[in-house]
PDB file of C-alpha atoms in Angstrom:
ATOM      1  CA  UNK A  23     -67.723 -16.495   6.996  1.00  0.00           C
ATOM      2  CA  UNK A  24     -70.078 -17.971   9.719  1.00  0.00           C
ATOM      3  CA  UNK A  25     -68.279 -20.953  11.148  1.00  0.00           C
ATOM      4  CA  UNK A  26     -70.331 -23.292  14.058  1.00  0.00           C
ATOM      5  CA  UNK A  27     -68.926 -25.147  16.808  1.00  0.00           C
ATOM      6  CA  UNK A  28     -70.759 -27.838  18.846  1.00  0.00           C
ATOM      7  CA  UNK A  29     -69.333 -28.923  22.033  1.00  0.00           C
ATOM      8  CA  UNK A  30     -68.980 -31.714  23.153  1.00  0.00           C
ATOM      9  CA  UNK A  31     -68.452 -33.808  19.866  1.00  0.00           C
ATOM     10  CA  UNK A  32     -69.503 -36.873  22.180  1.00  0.00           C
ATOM     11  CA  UNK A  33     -71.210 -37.468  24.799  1.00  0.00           C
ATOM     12  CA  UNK A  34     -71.928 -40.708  27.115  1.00  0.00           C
ATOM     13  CA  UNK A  35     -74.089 -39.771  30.116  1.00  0.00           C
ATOM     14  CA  UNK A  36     -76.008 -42.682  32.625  1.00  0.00           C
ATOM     15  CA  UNK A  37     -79.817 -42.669  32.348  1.00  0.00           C
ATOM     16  CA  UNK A  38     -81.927 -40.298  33.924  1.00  0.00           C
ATOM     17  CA  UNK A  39     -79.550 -37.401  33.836  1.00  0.00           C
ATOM     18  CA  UNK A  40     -79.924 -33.747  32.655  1.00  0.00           C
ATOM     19  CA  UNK A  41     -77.685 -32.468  30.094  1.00  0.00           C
ATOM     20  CA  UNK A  42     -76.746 -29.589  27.817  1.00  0.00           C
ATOM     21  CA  UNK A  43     -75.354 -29.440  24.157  1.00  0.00           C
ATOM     22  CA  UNK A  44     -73.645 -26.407  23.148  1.00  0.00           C
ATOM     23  CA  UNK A  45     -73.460 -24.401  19.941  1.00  0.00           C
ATOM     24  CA  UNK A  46     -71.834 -21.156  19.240  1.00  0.00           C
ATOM     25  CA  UNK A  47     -71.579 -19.577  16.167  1.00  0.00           C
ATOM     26  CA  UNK A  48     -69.295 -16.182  14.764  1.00  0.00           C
ATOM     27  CA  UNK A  49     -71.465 -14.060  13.202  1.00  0.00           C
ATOM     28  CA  UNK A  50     -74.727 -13.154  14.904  1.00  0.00           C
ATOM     29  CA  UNK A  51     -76.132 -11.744  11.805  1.00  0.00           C
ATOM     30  CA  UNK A  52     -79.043 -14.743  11.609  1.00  0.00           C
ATOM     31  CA  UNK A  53     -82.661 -15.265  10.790  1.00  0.00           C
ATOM     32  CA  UNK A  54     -82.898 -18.141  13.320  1.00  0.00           C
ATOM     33  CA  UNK A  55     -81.108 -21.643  14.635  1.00  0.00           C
ATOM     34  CA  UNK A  56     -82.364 -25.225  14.657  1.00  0.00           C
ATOM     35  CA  UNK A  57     -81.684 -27.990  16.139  1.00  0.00           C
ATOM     36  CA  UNK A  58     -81.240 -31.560  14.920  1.00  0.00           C
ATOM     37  CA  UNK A  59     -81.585 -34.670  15.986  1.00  0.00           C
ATOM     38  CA  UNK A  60     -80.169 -38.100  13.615  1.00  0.00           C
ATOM     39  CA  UNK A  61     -80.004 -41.391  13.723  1.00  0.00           C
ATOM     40  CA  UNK A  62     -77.724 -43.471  12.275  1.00  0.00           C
ATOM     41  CA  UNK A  63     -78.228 -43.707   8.226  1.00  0.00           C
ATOM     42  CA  UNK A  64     -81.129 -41.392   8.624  1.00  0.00           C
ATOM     43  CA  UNK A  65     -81.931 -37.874   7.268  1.00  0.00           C
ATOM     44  CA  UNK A  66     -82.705 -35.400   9.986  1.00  0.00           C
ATOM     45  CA  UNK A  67     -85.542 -34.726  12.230  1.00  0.00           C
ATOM     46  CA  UNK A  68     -85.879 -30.942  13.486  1.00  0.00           C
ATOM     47  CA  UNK A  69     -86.522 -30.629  17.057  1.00  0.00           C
ATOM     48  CA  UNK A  70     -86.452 -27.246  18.184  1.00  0.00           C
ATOM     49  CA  UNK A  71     -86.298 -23.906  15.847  1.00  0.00           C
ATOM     50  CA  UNK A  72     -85.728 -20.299  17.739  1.00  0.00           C
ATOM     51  CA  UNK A  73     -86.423 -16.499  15.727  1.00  0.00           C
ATOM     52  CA  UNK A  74     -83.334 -14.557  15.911  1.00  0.00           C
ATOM     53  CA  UNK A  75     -85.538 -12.439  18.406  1.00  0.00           C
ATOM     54  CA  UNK A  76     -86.682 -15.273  20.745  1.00  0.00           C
ATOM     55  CA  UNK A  77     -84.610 -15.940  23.311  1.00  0.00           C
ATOM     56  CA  UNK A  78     -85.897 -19.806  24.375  1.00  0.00           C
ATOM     57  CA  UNK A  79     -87.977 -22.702  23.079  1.00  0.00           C
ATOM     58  CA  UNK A  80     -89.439 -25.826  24.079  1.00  0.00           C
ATOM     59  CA  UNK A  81     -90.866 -29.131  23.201  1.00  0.00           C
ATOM     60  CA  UNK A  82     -91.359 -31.877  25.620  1.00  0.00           C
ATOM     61  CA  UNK A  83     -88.289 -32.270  27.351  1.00  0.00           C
ATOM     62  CA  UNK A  84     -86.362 -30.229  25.450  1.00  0.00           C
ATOM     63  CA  UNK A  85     -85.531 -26.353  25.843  1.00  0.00           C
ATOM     64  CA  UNK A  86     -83.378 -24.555  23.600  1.00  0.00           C
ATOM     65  CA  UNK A  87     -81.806 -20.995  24.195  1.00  0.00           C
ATOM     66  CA  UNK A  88     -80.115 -18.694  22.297  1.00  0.00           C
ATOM     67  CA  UNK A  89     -78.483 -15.939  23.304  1.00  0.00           C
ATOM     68  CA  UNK A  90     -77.720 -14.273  19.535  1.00  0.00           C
ATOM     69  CA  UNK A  91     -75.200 -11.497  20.784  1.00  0.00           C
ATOM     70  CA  UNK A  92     -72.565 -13.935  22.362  1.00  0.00           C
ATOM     71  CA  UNK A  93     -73.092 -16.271  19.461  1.00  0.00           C
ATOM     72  CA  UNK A  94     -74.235 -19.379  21.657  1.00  0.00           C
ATOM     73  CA  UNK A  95     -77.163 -21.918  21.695  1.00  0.00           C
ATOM     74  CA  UNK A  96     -77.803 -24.478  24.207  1.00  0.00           C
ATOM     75  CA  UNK A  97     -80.113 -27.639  23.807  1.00  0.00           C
ATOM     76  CA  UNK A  98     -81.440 -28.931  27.772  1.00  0.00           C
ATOM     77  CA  UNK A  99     -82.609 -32.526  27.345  1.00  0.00           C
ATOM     78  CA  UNK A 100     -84.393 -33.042  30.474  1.00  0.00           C
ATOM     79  CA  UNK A 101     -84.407 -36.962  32.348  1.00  0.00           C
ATOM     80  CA  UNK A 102     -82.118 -38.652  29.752  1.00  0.00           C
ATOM     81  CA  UNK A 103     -83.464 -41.721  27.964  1.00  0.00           C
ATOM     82  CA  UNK A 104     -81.898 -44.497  25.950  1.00  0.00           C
ATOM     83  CA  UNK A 105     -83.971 -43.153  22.965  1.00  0.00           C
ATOM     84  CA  UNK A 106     -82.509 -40.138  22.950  1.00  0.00           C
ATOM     85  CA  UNK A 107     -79.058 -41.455  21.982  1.00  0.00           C
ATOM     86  CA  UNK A 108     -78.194 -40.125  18.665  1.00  0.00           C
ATOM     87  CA  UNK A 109     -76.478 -37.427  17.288  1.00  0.00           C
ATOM     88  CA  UNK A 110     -77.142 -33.499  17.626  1.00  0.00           C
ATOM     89  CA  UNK A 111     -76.912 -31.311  15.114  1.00  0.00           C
ATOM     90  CA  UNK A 112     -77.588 -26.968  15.420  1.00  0.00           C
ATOM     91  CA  UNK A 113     -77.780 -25.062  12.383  1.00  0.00           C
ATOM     92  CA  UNK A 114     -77.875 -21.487  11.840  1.00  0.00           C
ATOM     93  CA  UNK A 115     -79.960 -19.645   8.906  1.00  0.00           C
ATOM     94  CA  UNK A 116     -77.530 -16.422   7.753  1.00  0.00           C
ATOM     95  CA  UNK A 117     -79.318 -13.359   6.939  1.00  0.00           C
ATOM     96  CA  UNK A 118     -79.076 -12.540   2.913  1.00  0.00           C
ATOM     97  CA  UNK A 119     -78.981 -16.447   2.156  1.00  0.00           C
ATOM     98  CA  UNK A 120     -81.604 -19.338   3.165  1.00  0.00           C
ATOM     99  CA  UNK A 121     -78.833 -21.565   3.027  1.00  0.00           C
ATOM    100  CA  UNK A 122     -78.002 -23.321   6.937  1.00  0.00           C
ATOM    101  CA  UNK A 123     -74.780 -23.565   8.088  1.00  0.00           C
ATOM    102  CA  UNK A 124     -73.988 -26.849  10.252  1.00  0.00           C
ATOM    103  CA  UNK A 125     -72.295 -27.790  13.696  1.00  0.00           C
ATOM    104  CA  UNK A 126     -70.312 -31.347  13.533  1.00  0.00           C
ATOM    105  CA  UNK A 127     -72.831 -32.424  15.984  1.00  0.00           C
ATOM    106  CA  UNK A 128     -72.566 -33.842  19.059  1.00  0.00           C
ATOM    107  CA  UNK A 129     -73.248 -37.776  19.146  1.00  0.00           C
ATOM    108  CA  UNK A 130     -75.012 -38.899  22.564  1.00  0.00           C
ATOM    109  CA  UNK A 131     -74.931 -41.916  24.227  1.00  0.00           C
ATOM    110  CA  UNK A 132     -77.564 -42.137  27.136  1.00  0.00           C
ATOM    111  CA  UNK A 133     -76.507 -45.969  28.760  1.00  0.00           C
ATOM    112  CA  UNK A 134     -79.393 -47.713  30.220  1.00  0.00           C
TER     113      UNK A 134
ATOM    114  CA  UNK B  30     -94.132 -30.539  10.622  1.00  0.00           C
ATOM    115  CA  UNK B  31     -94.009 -30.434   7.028  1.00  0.00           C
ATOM    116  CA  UNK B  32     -93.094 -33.683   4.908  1.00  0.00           C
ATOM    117  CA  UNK B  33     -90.164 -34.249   2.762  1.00  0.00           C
ATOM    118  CA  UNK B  34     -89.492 -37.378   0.661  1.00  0.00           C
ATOM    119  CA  UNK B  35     -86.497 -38.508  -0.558  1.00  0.00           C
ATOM    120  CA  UNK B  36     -86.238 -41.565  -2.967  1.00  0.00           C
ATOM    121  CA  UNK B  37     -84.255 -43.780  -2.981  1.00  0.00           C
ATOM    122  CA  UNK B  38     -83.378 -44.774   0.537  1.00  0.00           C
ATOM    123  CA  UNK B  39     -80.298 -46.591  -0.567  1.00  0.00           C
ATOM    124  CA  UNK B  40     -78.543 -47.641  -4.327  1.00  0.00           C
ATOM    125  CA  UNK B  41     -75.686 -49.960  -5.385  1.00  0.00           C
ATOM    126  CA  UNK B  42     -74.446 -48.923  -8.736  1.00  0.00           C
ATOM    127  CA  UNK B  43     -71.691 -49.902 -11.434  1.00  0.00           C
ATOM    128  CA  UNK B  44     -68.870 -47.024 -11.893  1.00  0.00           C
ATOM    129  CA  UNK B  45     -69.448 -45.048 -14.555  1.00  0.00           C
ATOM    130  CA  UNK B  46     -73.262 -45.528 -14.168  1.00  0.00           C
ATOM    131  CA  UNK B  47     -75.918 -42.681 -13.324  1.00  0.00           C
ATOM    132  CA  UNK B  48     -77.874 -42.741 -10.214  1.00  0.00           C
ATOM    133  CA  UNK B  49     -80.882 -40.253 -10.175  1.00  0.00           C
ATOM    134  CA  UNK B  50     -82.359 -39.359  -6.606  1.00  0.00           C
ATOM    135  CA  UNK B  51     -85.634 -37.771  -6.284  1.00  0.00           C
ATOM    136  CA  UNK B  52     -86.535 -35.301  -3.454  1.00  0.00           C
ATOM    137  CA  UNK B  53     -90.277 -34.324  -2.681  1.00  0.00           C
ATOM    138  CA  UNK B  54     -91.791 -31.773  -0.764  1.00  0.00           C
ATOM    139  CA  UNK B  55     -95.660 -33.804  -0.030  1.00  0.00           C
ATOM    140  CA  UNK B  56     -97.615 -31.333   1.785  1.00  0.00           C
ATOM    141  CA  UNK B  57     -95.807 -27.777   0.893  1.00  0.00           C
ATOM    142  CA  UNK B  58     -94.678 -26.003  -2.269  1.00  0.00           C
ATOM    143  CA  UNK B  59     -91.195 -26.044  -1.904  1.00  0.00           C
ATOM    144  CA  UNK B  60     -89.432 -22.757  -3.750  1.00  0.00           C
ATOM    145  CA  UNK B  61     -85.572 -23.968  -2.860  1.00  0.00           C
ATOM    146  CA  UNK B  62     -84.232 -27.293  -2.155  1.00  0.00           C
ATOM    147  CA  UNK B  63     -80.654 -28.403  -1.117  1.00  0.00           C
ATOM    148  CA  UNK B  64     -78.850 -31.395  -1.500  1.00  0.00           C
ATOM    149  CA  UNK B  65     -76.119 -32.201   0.912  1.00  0.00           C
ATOM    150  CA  UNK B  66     -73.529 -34.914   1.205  1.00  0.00           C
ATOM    151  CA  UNK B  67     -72.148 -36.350   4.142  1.00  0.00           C
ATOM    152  CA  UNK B  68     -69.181 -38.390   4.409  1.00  0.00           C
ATOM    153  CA  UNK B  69     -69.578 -40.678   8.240  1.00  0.00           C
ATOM    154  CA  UNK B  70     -69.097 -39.189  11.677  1.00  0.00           C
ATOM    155  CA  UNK B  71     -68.872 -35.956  10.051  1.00  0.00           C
ATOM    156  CA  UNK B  72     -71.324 -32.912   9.338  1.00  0.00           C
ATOM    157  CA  UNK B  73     -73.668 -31.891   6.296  1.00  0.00           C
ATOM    158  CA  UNK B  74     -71.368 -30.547   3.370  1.00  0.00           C
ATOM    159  CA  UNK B  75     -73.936 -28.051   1.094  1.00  0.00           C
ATOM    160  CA  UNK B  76     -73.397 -29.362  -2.456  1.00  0.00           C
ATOM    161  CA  UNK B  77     -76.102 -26.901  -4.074  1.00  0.00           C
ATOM    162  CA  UNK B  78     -79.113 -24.637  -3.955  1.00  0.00           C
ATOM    163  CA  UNK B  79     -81.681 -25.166  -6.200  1.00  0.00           C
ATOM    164  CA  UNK B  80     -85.247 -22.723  -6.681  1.00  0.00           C
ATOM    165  CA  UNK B  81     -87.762 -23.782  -8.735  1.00  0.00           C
ATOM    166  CA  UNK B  82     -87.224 -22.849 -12.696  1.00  0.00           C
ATOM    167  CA  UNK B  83     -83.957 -21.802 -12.588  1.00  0.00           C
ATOM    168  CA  UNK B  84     -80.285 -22.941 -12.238  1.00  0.00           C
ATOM    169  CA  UNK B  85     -78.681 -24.533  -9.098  1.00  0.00           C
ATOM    170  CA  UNK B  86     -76.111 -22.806  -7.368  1.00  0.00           C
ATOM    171  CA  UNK B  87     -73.274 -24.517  -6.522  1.00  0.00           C
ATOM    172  CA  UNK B  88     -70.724 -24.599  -3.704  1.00  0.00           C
ATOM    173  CA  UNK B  89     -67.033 -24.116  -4.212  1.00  0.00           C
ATOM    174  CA  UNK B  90     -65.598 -27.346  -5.339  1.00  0.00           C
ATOM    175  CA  UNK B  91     -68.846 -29.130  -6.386  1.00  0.00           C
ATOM    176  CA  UNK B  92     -68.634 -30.189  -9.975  1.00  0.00           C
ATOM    177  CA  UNK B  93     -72.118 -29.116 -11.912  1.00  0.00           C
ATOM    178  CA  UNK B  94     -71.135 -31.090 -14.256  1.00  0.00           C
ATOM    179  CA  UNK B  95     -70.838 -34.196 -12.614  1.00  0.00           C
ATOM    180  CA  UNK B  96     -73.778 -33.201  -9.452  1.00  0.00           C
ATOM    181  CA  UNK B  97     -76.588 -32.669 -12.401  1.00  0.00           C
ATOM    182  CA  UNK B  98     -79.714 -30.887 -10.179  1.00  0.00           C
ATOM    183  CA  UNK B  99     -83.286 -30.322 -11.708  1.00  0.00           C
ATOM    184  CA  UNK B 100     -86.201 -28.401  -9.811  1.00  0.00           C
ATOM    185  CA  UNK B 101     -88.811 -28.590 -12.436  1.00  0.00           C
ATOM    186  CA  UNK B 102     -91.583 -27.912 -10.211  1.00  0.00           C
ATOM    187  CA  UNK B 103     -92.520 -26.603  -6.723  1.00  0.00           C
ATOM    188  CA  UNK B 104     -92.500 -30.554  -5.245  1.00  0.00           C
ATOM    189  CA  UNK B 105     -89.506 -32.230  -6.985  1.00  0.00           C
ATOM    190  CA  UNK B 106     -86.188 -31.399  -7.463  1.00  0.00           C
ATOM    191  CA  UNK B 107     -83.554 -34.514  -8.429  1.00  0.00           C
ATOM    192  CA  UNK B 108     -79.914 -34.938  -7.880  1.00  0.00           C
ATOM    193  CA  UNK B 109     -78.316 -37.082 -11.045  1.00  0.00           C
ATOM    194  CA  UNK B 110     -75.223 -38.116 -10.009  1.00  0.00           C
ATOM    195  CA  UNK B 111     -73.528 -38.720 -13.364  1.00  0.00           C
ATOM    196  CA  UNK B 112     -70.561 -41.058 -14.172  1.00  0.00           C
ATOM    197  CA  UNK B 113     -70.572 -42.406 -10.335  1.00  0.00           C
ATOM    198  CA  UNK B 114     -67.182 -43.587  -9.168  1.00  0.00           C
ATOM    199  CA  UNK B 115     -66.227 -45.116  -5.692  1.00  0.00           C
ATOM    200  CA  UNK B 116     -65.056 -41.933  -4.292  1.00  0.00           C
ATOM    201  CA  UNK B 117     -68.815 -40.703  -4.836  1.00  0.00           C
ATOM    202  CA  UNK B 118     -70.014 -43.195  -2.093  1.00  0.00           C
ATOM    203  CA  UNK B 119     -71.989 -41.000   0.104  1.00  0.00           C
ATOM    204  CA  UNK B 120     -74.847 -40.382   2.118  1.00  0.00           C
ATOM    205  CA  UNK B 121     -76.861 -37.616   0.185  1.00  0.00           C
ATOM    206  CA  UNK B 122     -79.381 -35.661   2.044  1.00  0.00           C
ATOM    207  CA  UNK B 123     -82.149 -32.992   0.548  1.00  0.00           C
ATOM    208  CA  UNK B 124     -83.953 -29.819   2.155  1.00  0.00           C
ATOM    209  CA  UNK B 125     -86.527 -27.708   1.446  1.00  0.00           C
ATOM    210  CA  UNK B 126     -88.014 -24.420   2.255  1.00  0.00           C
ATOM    211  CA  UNK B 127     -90.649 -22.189   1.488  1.00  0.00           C
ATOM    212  CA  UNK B 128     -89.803 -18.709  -0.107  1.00  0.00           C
ATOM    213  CA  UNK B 129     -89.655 -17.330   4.036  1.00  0.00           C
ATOM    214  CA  UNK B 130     -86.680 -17.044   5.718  1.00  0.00           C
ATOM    215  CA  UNK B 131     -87.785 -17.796   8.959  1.00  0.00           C
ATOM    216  CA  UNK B 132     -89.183 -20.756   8.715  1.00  0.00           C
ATOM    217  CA  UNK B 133     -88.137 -24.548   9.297  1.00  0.00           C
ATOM    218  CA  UNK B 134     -85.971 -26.687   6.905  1.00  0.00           C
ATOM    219  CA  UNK B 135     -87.512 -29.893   6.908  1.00  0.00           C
ATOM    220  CA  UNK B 136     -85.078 -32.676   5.579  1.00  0.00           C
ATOM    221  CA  UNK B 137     -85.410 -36.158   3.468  1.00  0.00           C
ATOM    222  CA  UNK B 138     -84.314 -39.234   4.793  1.00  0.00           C
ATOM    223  CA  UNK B 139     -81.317 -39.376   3.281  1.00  0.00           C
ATOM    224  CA  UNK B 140     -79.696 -41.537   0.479  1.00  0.00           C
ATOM    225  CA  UNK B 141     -76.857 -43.565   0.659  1.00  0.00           C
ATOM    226  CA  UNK B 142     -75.104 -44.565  -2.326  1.00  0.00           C
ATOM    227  CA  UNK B 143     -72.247 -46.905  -3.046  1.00  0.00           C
ATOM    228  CA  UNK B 144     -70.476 -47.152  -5.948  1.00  0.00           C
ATOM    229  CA  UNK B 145     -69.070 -50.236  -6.653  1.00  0.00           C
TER     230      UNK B 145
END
């Protein structure tokens, strides 16, 4: 049973500052991995999505990497901004199902 | 990215009422949809699968007969929660895909329902 783990499950850094969120997940039989962003009382917005044979991806300020044989992920948010406090969510697709399979998230706190 | 709509944002209902939420894919044909439920500070719990013109599948412990799910066509699929007690009080969120398994999931905005 694929089981993901996000670390830290919070996360309070000063503005301005790099950081990375971690994912890791057990089985690395999957078609791909996405990351989340949400808002309080919101749905989600998708921010990054990586192929099971990509190895990176980016958008903006934020780079994603996965690294599918040791079963970890890693989301870089570049310069830190009070707008990008919310919480961060990584899903993996499992081959054989389309179903995803969720990380508790990590909530982020970038203070002014 | 693609658009998904989800209908309504928020509901106050009466226990042992029905509350119907609608979830559409606007710009894609959507070919499975799921509905999730999330209780706060915690994750996305998969209630069911749905593909178009057939039966939902269901997660262990989800009760079909109380989580009703319709996906009539390739742009709607509605979660009927039937009978609604307190303990349903939820934030419910839909997904949908297209038929390839490497694409995106593109998510609703979520309802939240209280029963009262």
């Amino acid at each position: 049973k694929q089981e993901v783990t996000q670390i830290p499950a919070a996360l309070s850094v000063p503005e301005g500052e790099n950081l990375v969120l971690n994912c890791s997940f057990t089985d690395s039989a999957i078609y791909n991995l996405q990351w989340f962003r949400q808002d309080p009382g919101k749905g989600l917005t998708s921010l990054l999505l990586i192929q099971s044979s990509q190895r990176e991806q980016t958008s903006g300020r934020l780079n994603a990497s996965l690294d599918k044989s040791s079963g970890r992920s890693t989301l870089y948010i570049a310069a830190s901004q009070p707008g990008d406090s919310a919480t961060y969510l990584c899903a993996v697709r499992i081959q054989g199902a389309q179903k995803l399979v969720f990380g508790q998230g990590t909530r982020l706190t970038i203070n002014p | 990215g693609a658009v998904v709509s989800q209908h309504p944002s928020w509901v106050i209902c009466k226990s042992g009422t029905s509350v119907k939420i609608e979830c559409r894919s606007l710009d894609f044909q959507a070919t499975t949809m799921f509905w999730y439920r999330q209780f706060p500070k915690q994750s996305l719990m998969l209630m069911a699968t749905s593909n178009e013109g057939s039966k939902a599948t269901y997660e262990q412990g989800v009760e079909k007969d109380k989580f009703l799910i319709n996906h009539a066509s390739l742009t709607l699929s509605t979660l009927t929660v039937t009978s609604a007690h307190p303990e349903d009080s939820s934030f419910y969120i839909c997904s949908a895909s297209t038929e390839y398994m490497d694409t995106e999931a593109f998510f609703g905005q979520g309802t939240r329902l209280t029963v009262v």
